[in-house]
Coordinates of C-alpha atoms and ligand atoms in Angstrom, one line a residue:
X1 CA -41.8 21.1 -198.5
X2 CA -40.1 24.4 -197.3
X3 CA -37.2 23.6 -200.3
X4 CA -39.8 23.2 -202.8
X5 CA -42.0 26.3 -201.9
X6 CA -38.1 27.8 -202.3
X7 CA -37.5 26.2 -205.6
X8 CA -41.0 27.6 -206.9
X9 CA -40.7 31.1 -205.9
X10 CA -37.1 30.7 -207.6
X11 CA -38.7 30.1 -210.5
X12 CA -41.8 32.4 -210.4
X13 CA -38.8 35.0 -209.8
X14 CA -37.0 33.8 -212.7
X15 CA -39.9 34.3 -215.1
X16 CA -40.6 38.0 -213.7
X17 CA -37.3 38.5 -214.1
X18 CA -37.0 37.5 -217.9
X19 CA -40.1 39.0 -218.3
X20 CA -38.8 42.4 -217.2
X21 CA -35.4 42.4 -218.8
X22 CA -33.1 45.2 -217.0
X23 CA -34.9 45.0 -213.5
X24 CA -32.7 42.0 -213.2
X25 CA -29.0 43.6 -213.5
X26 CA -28.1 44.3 -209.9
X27 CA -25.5 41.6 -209.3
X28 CA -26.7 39.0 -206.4
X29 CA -23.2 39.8 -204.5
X30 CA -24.4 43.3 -203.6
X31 CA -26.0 42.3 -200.5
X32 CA -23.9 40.4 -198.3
X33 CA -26.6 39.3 -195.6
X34 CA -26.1 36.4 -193.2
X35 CA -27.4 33.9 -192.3
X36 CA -28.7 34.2 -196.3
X37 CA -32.2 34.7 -196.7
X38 CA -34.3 31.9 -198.3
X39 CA -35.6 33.9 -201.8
X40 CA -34.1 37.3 -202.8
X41 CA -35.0 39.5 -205.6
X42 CA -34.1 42.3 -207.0
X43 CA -35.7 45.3 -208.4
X44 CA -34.9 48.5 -209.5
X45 CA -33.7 51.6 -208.0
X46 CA -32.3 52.7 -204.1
X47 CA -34.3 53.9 -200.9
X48 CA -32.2 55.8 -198.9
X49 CA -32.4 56.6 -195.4
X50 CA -31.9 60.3 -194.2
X51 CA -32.4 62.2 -191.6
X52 CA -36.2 62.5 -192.4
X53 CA -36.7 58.9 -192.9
X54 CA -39.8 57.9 -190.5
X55 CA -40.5 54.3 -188.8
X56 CA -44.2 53.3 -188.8
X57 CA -44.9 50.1 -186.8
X58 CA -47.6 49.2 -185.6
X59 CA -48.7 49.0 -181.9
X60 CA -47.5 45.9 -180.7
X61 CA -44.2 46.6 -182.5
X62 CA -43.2 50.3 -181.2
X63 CA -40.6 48.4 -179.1
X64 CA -38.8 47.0 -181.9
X65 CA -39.4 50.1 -183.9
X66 CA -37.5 51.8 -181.5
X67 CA -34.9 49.3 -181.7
X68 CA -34.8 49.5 -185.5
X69 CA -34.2 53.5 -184.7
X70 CA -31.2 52.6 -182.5
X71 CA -29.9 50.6 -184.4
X72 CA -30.1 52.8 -187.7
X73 CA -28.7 55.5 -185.4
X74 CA -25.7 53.7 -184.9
X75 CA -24.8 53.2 -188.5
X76 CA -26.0 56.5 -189.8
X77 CA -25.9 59.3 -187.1
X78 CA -30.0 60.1 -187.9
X79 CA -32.6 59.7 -185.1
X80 CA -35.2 58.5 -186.6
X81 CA -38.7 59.1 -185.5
X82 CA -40.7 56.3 -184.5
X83 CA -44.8 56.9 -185.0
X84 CA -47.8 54.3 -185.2
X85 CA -50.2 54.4 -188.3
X86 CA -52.9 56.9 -188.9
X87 CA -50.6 59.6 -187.1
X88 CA -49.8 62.2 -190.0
X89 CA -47.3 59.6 -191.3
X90 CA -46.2 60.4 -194.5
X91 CA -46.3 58.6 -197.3
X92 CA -42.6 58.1 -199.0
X93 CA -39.3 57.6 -197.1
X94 CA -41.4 55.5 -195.1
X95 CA -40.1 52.2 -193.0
X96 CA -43.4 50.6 -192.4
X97 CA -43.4 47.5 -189.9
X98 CA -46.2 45.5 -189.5
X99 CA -48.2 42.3 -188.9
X100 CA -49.8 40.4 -191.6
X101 CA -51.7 37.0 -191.3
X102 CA -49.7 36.0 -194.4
X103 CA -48.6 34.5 -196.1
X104 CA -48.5 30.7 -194.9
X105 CA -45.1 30.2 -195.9
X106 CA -43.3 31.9 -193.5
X107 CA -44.1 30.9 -190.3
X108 CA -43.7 32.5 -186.6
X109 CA -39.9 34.1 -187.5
X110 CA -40.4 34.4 -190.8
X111 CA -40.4 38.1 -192.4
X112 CA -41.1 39.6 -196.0
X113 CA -39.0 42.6 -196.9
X114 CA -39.7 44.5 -199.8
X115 CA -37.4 47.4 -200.4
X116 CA -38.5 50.1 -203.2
X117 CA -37.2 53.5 -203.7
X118 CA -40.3 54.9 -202.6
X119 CA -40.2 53.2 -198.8
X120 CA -39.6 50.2 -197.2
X121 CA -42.5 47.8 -196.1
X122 CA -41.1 44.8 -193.6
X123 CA -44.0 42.6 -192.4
X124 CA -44.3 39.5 -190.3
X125 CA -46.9 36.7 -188.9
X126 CA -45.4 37.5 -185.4
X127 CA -43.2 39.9 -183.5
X128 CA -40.1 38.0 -184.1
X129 CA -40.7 37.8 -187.7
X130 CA -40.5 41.5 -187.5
X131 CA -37.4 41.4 -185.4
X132 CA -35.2 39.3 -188.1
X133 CA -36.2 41.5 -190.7
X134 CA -34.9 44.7 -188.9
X135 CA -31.7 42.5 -188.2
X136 CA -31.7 42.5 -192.2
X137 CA -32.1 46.0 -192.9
X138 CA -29.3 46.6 -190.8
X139 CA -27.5 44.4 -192.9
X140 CA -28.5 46.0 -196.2
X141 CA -26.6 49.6 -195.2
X142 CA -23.1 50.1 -195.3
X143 CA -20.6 48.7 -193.5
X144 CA -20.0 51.9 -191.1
X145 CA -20.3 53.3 -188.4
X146 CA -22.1 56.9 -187.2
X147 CA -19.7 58.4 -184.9
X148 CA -22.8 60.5 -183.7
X149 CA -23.5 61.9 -187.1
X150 CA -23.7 60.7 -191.1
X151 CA -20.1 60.1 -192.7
X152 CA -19.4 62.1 -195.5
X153 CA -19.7 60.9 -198.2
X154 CA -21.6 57.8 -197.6
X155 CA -25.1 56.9 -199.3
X156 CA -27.0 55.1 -196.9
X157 CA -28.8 53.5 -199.2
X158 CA -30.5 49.9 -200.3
X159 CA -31.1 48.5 -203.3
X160 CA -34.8 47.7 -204.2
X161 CA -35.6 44.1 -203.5
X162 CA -37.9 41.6 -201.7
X163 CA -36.4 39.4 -199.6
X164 CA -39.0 36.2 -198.3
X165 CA -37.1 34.7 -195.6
X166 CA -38.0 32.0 -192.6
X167 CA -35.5 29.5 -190.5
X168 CA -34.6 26.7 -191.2
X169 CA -34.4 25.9 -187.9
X170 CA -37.3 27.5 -185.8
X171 CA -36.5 25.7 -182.6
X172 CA -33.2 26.3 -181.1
X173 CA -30.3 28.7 -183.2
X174 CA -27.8 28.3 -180.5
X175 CA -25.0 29.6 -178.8
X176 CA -23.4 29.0 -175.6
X177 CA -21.1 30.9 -173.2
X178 CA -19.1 29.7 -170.6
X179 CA -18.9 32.1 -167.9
X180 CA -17.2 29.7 -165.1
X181 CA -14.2 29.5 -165.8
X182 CA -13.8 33.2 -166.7
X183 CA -16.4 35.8 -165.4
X184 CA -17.8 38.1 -167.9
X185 CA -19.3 41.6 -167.2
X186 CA -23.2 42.4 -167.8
X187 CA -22.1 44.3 -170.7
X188 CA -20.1 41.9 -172.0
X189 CA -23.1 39.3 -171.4
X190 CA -25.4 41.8 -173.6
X191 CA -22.8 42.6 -176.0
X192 CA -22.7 38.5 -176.4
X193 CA -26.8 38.7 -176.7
X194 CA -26.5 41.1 -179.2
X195 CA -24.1 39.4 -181.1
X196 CA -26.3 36.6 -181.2
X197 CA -29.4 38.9 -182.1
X198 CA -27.5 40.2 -185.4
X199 CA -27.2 36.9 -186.8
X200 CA -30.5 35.5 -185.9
X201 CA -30.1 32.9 -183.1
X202 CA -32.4 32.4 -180.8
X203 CA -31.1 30.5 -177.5
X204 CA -28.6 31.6 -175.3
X205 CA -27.3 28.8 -173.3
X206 CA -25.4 30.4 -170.2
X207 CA -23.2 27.5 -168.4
X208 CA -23.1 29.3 -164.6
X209 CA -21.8 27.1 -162.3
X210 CA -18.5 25.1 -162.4
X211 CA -16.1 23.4 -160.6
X212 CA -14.2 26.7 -160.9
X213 CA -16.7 28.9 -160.0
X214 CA -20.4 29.6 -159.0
X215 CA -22.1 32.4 -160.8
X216 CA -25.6 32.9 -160.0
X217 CA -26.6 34.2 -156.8
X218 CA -29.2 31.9 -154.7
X219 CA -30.9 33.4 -151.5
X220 CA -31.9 30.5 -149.7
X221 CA -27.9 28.9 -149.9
X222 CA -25.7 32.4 -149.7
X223 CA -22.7 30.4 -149.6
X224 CA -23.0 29.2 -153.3
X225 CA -21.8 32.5 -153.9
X226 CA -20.1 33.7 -150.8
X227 CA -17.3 30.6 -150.7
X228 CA -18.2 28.8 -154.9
X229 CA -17.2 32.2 -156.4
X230 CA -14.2 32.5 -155.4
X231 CA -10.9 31.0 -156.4
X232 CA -7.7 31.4 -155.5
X233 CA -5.8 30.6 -159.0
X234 CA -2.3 29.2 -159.4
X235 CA -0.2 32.5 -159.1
X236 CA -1.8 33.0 -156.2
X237 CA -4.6 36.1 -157.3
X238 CA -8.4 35.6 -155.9
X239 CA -10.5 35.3 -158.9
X240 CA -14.1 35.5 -159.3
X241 CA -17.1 37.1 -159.1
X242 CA -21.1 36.3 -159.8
X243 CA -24.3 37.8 -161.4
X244 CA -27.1 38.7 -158.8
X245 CA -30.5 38.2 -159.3
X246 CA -31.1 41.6 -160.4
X247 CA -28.4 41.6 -163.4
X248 CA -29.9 37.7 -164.4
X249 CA -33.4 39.4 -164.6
X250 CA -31.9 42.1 -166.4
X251 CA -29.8 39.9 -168.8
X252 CA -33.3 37.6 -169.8
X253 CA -34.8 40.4 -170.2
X254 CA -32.6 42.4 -172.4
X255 CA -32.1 38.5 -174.0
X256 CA -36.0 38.2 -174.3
X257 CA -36.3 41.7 -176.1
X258 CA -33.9 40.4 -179.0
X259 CA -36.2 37.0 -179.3
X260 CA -33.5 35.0 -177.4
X261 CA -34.4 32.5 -174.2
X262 CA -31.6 32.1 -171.9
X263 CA -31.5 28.5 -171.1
X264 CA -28.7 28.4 -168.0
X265 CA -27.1 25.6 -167.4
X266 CA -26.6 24.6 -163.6
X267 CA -24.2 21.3 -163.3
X268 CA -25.0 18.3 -161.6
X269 CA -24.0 15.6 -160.6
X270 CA -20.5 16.4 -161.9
X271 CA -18.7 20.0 -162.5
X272 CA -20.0 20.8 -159.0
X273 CA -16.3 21.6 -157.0
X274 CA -17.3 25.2 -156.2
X275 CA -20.7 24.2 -154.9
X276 CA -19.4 21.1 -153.0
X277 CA -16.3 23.7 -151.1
X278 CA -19.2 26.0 -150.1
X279 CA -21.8 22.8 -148.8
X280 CA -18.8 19.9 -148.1
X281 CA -21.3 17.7 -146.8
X282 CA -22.9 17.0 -149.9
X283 CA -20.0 14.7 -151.3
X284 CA -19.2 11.2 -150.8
X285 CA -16.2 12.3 -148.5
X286 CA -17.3 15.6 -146.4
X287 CA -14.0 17.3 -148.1
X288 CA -13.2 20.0 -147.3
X289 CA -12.4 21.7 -150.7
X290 CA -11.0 24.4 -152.1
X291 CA -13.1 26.1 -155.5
X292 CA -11.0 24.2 -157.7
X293 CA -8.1 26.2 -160.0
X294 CA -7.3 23.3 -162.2
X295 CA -8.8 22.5 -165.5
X296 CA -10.6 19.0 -166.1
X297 CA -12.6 16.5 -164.8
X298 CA -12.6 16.5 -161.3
X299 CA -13.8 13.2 -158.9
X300 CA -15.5 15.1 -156.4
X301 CA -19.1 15.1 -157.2
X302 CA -22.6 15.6 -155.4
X303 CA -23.6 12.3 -153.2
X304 CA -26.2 11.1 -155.2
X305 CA -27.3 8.7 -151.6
X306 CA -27.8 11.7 -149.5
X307 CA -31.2 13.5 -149.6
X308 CA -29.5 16.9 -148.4
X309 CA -27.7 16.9 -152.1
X310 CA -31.4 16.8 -153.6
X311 CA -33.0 19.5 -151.3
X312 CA -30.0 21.9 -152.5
X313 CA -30.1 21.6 -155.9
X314 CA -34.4 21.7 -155.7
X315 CA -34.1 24.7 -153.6
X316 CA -31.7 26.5 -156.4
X317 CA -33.7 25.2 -159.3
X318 CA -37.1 26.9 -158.1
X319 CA -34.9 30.1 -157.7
X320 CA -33.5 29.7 -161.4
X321 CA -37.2 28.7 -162.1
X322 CA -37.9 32.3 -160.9
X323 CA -35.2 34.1 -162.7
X324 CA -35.7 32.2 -166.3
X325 CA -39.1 32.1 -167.9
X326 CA -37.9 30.1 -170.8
X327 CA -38.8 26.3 -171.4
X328 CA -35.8 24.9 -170.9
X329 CA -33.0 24.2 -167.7
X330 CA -30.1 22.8 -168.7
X331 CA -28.6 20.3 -166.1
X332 CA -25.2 19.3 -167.5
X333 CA -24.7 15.8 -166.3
X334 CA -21.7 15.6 -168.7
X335 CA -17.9 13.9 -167.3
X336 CA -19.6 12.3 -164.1
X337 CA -16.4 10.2 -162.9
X338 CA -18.0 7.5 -160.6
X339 CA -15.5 6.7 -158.5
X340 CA -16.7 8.3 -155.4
X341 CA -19.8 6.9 -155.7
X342 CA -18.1 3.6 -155.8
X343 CA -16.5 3.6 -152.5
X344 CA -19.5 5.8 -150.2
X345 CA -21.6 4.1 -148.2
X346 CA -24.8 6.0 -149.2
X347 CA -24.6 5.7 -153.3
X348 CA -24.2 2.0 -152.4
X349 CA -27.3 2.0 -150.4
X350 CA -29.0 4.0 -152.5
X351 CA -28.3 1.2 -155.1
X352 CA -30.0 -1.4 -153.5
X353 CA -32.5 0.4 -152.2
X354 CA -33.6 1.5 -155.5
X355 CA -32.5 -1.9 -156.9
X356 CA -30.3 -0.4 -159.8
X357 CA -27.7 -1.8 -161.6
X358 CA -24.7 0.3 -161.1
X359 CA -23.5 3.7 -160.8
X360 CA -24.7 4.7 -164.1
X361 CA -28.1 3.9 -163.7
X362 CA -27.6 6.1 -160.4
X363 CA -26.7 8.9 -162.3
X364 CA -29.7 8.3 -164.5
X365 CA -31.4 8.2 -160.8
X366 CA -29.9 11.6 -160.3
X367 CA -31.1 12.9 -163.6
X368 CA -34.4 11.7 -163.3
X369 CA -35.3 12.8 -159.9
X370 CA -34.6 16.3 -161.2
X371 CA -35.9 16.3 -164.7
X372 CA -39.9 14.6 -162.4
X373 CA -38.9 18.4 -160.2
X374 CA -38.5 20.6 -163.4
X375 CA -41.5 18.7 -165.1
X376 CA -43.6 19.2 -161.7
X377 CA -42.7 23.2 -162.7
X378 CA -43.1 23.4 -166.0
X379 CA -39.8 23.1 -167.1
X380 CA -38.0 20.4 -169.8
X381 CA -34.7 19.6 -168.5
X382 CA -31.7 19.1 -171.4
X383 CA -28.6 17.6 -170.6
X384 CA -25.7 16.8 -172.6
X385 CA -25.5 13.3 -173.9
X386 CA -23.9 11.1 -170.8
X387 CA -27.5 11.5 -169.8
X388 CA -28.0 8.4 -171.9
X389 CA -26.4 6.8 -169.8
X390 CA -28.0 3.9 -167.6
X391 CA -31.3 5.0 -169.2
X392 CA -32.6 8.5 -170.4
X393 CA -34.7 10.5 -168.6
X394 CA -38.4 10.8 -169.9
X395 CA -38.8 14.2 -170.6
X396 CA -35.1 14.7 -171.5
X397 CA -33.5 16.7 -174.7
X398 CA -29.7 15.6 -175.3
X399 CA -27.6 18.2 -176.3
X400 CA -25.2 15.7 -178.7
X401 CA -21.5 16.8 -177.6
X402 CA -19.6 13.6 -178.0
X403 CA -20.1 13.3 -181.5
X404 CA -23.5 12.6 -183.0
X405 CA -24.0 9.5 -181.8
X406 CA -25.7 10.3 -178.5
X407 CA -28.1 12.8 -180.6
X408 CA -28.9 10.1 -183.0
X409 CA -29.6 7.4 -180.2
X410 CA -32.2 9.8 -178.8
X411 CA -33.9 10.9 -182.3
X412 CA -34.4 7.1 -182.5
X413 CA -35.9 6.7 -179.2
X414 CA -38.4 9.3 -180.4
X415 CA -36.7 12.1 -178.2
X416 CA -35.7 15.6 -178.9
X417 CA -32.4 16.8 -179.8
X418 CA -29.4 19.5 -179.5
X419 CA -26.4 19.1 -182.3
X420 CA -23.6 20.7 -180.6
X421 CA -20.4 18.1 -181.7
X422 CA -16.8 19.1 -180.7
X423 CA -16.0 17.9 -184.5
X424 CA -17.3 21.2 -185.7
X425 CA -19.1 23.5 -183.2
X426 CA -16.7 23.8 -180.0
X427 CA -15.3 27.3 -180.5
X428 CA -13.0 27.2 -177.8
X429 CA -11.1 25.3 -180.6
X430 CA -8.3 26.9 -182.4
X431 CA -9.3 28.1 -185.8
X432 CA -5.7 27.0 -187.6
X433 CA -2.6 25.7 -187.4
X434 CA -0.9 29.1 -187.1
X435 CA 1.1 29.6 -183.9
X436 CA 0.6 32.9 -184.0
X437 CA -3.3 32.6 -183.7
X438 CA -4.7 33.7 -180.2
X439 CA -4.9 31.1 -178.0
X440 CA -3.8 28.6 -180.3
X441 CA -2.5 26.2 -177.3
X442 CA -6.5 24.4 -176.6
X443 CA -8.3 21.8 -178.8
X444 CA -6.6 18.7 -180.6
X445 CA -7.2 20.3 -183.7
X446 CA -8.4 23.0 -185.6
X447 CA -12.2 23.8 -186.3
X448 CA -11.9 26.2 -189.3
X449 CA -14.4 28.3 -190.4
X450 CA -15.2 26.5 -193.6
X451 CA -15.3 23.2 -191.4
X452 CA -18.1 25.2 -189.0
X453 CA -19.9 25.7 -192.4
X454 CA -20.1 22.6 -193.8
X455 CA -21.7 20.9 -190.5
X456 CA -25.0 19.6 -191.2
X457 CA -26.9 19.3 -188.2
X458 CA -29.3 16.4 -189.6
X459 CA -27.3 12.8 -189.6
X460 CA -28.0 11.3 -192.4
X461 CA -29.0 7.7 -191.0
X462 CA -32.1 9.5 -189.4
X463 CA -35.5 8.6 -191.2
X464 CA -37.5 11.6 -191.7
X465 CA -39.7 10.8 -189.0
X466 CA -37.0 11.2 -186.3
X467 CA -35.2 14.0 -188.2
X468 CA -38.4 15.7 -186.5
X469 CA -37.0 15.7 -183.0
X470 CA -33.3 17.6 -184.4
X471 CA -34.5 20.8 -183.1
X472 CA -31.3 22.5 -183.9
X473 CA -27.6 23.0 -183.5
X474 CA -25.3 25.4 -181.0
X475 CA -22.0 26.2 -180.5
X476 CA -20.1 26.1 -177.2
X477 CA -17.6 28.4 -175.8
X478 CA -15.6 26.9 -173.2
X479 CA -13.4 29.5 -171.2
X480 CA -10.9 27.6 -169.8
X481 CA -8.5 29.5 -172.5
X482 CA -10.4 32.3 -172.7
X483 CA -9.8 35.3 -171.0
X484 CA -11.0 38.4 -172.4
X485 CA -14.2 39.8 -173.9
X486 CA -11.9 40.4 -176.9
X487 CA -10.7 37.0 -177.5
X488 CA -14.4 35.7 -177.0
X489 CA -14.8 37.9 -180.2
X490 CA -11.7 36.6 -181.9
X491 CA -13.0 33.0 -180.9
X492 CA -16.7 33.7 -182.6
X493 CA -16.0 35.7 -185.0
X494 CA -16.5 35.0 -187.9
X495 CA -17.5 31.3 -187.2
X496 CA -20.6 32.2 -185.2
X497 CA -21.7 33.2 -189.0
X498 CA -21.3 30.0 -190.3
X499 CA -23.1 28.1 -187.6
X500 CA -26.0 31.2 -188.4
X501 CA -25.9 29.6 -192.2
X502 CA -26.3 26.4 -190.9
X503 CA -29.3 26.7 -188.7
X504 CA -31.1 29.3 -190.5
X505 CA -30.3 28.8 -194.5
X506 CA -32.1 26.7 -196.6
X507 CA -29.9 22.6 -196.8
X508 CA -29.7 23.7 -200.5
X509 CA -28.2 26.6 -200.4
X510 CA -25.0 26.0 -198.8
X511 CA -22.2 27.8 -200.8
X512 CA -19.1 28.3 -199.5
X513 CA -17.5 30.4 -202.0
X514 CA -20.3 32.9 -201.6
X515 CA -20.7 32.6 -197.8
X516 CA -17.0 33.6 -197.8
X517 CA -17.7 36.4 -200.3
X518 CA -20.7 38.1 -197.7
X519 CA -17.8 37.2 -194.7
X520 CA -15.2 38.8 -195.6
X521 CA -17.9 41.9 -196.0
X522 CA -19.0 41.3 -192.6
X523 CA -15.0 41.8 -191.4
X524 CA -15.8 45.4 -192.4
X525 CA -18.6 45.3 -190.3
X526 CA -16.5 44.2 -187.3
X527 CA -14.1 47.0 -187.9
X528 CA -16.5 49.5 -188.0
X529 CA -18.2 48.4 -184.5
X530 CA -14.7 47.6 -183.3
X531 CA -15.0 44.2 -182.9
X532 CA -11.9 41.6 -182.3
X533 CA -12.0 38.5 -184.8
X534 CA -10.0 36.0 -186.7
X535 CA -10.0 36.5 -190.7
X536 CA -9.9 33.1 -191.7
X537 CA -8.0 34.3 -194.7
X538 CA -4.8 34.6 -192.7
Ligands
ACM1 C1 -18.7 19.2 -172.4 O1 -17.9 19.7 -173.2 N1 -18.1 18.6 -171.3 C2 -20.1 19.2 -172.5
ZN2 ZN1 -22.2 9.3 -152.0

């Protein structure tokens, strides 16, 4: 529907165009926007900002009229004033925001942009509609950077256009961060966010506790913090460190102004070393353990036969409850080795008691129980695709890892799904076979930027029917080779823009040599707001 509404505006542009003769000249490579919007056209002429350039937005969008200003401010050095309507706006060198009922096409995030030399007019169904256009505009203006004041010598200028643009993928843009392994800042966390914001995702999945490390504090069990956080690694240093309920709240929040839920992602039963050395008593052996400093799956898991282990883990899901207003809580429930479960005396029992079949169908047990308590709040519960296993929970997404198969098993059981496949979207992957790449030592193989782009996150053996339930795709970033806030970057960038294509570009208009075309303008970009990144060139 969406591709044929595409194709028709196509053509209606084509006949203005032809009908208009010169209007059409301005090459389609001059604006290098990504993800790439859905219909573009051109028209004639330039706005340019200055420093008496004016936002209008309407009430309900002063906020993001502000954050137009900021961000303007950045790249050209002007503050410029934000005002509502009817004030003594004036009439040209005007950036109007607004919300307009129409038109149908477009949908919740969708945004029309028209661009003339006279003003610019960006309107939207709904805030975030809005929101994605500004990330646009941005887009439109030159590759600098203010430092404090305009450059010399740059026009900061756009060419007249209309851009029509809505996502693909409306439900979940994705990308995750891994902040176990290796602790990130707050900054860093809304640098990451804001990242995410200038290519128009809208899910932030934040994996916070680990084996190697508990991240988020929880009042009612101090220890998850006090003993999980802490490691002492291999050459002996302590490592650590955790985000207090005050910097979470302050994270959604500066998440939820950029259109982006957090999701976090608390582990069980597996993944779970940290909290298991802090609360010993809730594994199969009573330990003790040390927050683990190796890499891998580890054995040590929650006791799924002791009720204690399901009293914690409620008690910390109403406090993440609190902290994250978003739909979903991600559970992991991914690399669950069963051997301890095999050999304690409470799983068994639990077993029988329950009258299950094996240690699989107690992990779906496990799963279950939680996903009837998040359910009970509000809450969906998504796990990655083990969760399959020994029978899914009912009000379960998958987030597909393993491949596809697990998400296509669930679209096929009617149930809603994740794409996130190590084949293409684990960006803790090394980009090439160069030696010299950073962090070249993790991941069988490479996952090059072109490969990124040419996922499709719809299997092909899916009727249309269950196609329905692929809300979207995400990357992950896994940080067990990943140190630094710069080599985050370099790990990202570019091929967080690719994945960007994929969920928010029209199927049809996948085109790698012009993706790499608007890329390798965007590395300009990256200088400018001196970012780290890999050109996939090299
Ligand atoms: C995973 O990569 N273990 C989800
Ligand atoms: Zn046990």
């Amino acid at each position: 529907m969406r591709q044929s509404v595409t194709v028709l505006t196509a053509l209606l542009a084509m006949v203005v165009l032809v009908a208009a003769g010169p209007l059409s000249a301005e090459p389609a490579r001059e604006i290098s926007v990504i993800p790439q919007p859905q219909s573009v056209s051109y028209g004639e002429g330039r706005f340019v900002v200055t420093a008496d350039t004016v936002i209008v937005a309407d009430d309900e969008l002063q906020a993001i009229g502000q954050y137009l200003s900021e961000l303007l401010s950045g790249s050209t050095g002007y503050e410029l004033p934000v005002r509502t309507p009817g004030d003594d706006a004036p009439v040209s060198g005007v950036i109007r925001l607004g919300l307009n009922p129409g038109p149908e096409d477009i949908g919740d995030q969708g945004y029309v942009l028209t661009v003339s030399q006279a003003g610019i007019d960006l309107s939207a169904k709904a805030p975030a509609g809005v929101f994605y256009g500004c990330q646009t505009l941005r887009q439109l203006l030159p590759a600098v950077q203010a430092q404090g004041q305009a450059a010399d010598g740059v026009e900061y200028s756009i060419p007249a256009l209309e851009i029509r643009d809505t996502p693909r993928f409306p439900q979940w843009r994705g990308m995750h961060l891994d902040t176990s392994r290796h602790f990130f800042s707050v900054d860093f966390v809304k640098q990451y966010i804001d990242l995410l914001a200038m290519y128009k995702f809208n899910t932030f999945h934040w994996h916070l506790t680990e084996d190697q490390g508990w991240r988020i504090q929880i009042n009612k069990h101090p220890l998850l913090t006090d003993i999980g956080a802490w490691r002492t690694d291999k050459d002996g240093n302590r490592y650590g460190g955790f985000y207090t309920q005050d910097q979470v709240r302050e994270i959604v929040a500066y998440a939820q102004s950029r259109f982006i839920t957090v999701v976090p992602e608390i582990e069980m039963p597996g993944h779970s070393v940290a909290a298991l050395a802090a609360y010993p008593h809730l594994s199969c052996t009573g330990g003790p353990f040390e927050v683990s400093n190796k890499w891998g799956v580890h054995k040590e898991v929650y006791c799924a036969g002791n009720e204690q282990t399901f009293e914690l883990l409620t008690d910390v899901l109403a406090e993440v409850i609190e902290m994250f207003p978003g739909e979903y809580i991600h559970v992991g429930g991914d690399e669950v080795p069963k051997d301890r479960w095999e050999s304690c005396e409470k799983c068994q029992s639990r077993i029988k008691v329950e009258g299950l079949a094996d240690e699989h169908e107690l992990q779906s047990y496990f799963i279950k129980r939680i996903d009837t308590f998040l359910a009970g709040h509000g809450k969906k519960l998504v796990g990655w695709d083990e969760i399959l296993e020994g029978g899914l929970a009912p009000g379960a997404t998958v987030m597909s890892w393993r491949g596809e198969k697990g998400g296509i098993a669930a679209a096929k059981m009617g149930r809603d799904v994740v794409m996130s496949p190590y084949s293409h979207l684990y960006f803790d992957f090394k980009q090439s076979d160069d030696p010299e790449e950073m962090g070249a030592t993790w991941g069988g193989y490479p996952i090059p930027l072109k490969l990124v782009y040419s996922y499709e996150p719809v299997p092909a053996e899916l009727s249309e029917d269950e196609a329905q339930h692929i809300l979207g795709a995400q990357a992950n970033v896994w940080t067990e080779p990943i140190e630094t806030p710069e080599h985050v970057q370099y790990m990202i960038l570019p091929r967080m823009l690719g994945l960007s294509e994929v969920v928010w570009s029209a199927k049809d208009q996948r085109d790698w040599p012009g993706f790499e075309a608007r890329v390798i303008e965007h590395y300009r970009r990256f200088d400018a707001l001196g970012l780290t990144y890999r050109d996939h060139r090299d």
